[in-house]
């Protein structure tokens, strides 16, 4: 799995960091991906981050 962030949409709300703090670090107006290719053990956390991102800036790309 690969995570993609559209930084034009991201506003740094930090919902993703709450769902998966090992993978996302919300900054003032954007997010830093700490691991863009996490293993499948993170799938449920990443799916919640994608679902709850208020600007729909996140997506999962299957590899
Ligand atoms: S939840 Fe969405 S808008 Fe907020 S920091 Fe994460 S990616 Fe950006």
CSV table of C-alpha atoms and ligand atoms in Angstrom, one decimal:
chain,number,residue,atom,x,y,z
A,1,UNK,CA,0.0,0.0,0.0
A,2,UNK,CA,1.1,3.5,-0.7
A,3,UNK,CA,-0.4,6.7,0.7
A,4,UNK,CA,-0.7,9.8,-1.4
A,5,UNK,CA,-1.5,13.3,0.0
A,6,UNK,CA,-2.8,16.1,-2.1
A,7,UNK,CA,-1.1,19.0,-0.5
A,8,UNK,CA,-3.2,21.5,-2.4
A,9,UNK,CA,-6.2,20.1,-0.5
A,10,UNK,CA,-4.6,19.4,2.9
A,11,UNK,CA,-5.2,22.1,5.5
A,12,UNK,CA,-3.4,20.5,8.4
A,13,UNK,CA,-6.5,19.6,10.4
A,14,UNK,CA,-4.6,16.6,11.9
A,15,UNK,CA,-7.4,14.1,11.8
A,16,UNK,CA,-5.1,11.7,10.1
A,17,UNK,CA,-2.5,12.1,12.8
A,18,UNK,CA,-5.1,11.2,15.4
A,19,UNK,CA,-6.0,8.0,13.5
A,20,UNK,CA,-2.4,7.0,12.6
A,21,UNK,CA,0.2,8.9,14.6
A,22,UNK,CA,3.0,6.6,13.4
A,23,UNK,CA,2.4,7.7,9.8
A,24,UNK,CA,1.2,11.3,9.8
A,25,UNK,CA,2.4,14.4,11.5
A,26,UNK,CA,0.2,17.4,11.0
A,27,UNK,CA,2.0,20.7,10.7
A,28,UNK,CA,0.6,24.2,10.5
A,29,UNK,CA,-1.1,24.0,7.2
A,30,UNK,CA,-0.2,20.6,5.8
A,31,UNK,CA,0.8,17.2,6.8
A,32,UNK,CA,4.1,15.3,6.8
A,33,UNK,CA,4.0,11.7,5.8
A,34,UNK,CA,6.3,9.8,8.2
A,35,UNK,CA,5.9,6.6,6.2
A,36,UNK,CA,4.3,6.7,2.8
A,37,UNK,CA,4.5,2.9,2.3
A,38,UNK,CA,3.4,1.3,5.5
A,39,UNK,CA,2.9,-2.5,5.8
A,40,UNK,CA,-0.6,-4.0,5.8
A,41,UNK,CA,-0.8,-4.0,9.6
A,42,UNK,CA,-1.5,-0.2,9.3
A,43,UNK,CA,-4.3,-0.6,6.8
A,44,UNK,CA,-7.2,-0.1,9.2
A,45,UNK,CA,-5.6,3.0,10.6
A,46,UNK,CA,-4.9,4.4,7.2
A,47,UNK,CA,-8.4,3.7,6.0
A,48,UNK,CA,-9.8,5.6,8.9
A,49,UNK,CA,-7.4,8.5,8.2
A,50,UNK,CA,-8.6,8.6,4.6
A,51,UNK,CA,-12.3,8.5,5.7
A,52,UNK,CA,-12.0,11.2,8.3
A,53,UNK,CA,-9.8,13.6,6.4
A,54,UNK,CA,-12.2,16.6,6.1
A,55,UNK,CA,-10.7,17.8,2.8
A,56,UNK,CA,-10.4,14.3,1.2
A,57,UNK,CA,-6.7,15.0,0.7
A,58,UNK,CA,-5.6,11.4,1.3
A,59,UNK,CA,-5.9,8.3,-0.8
A,60,UNK,CA,-4.5,4.8,-0.7
A,61,UNK,CA,-2.8,3.4,-3.9
A,62,UNK,CA,-2.7,-0.3,-4.0
A,63,UNK,CA,0.6,-1.6,-5.4
B,1,LIG,S1,-6.6,15.0,8.0
B,1,LIG,FE1,-6.5,15.6,5.8
B,1,LIG,S2,-6.4,17.9,5.9
B,1,LIG,FE2,-5.9,17.2,7.9
B,1,LIG,S3,-3.7,17.0,8.0
B,1,LIG,FE3,-4.5,15.0,7.5
B,1,LIG,S4,-4.4,15.0,5.2
B,1,LIG,FE4,-4.3,17.1,5.9
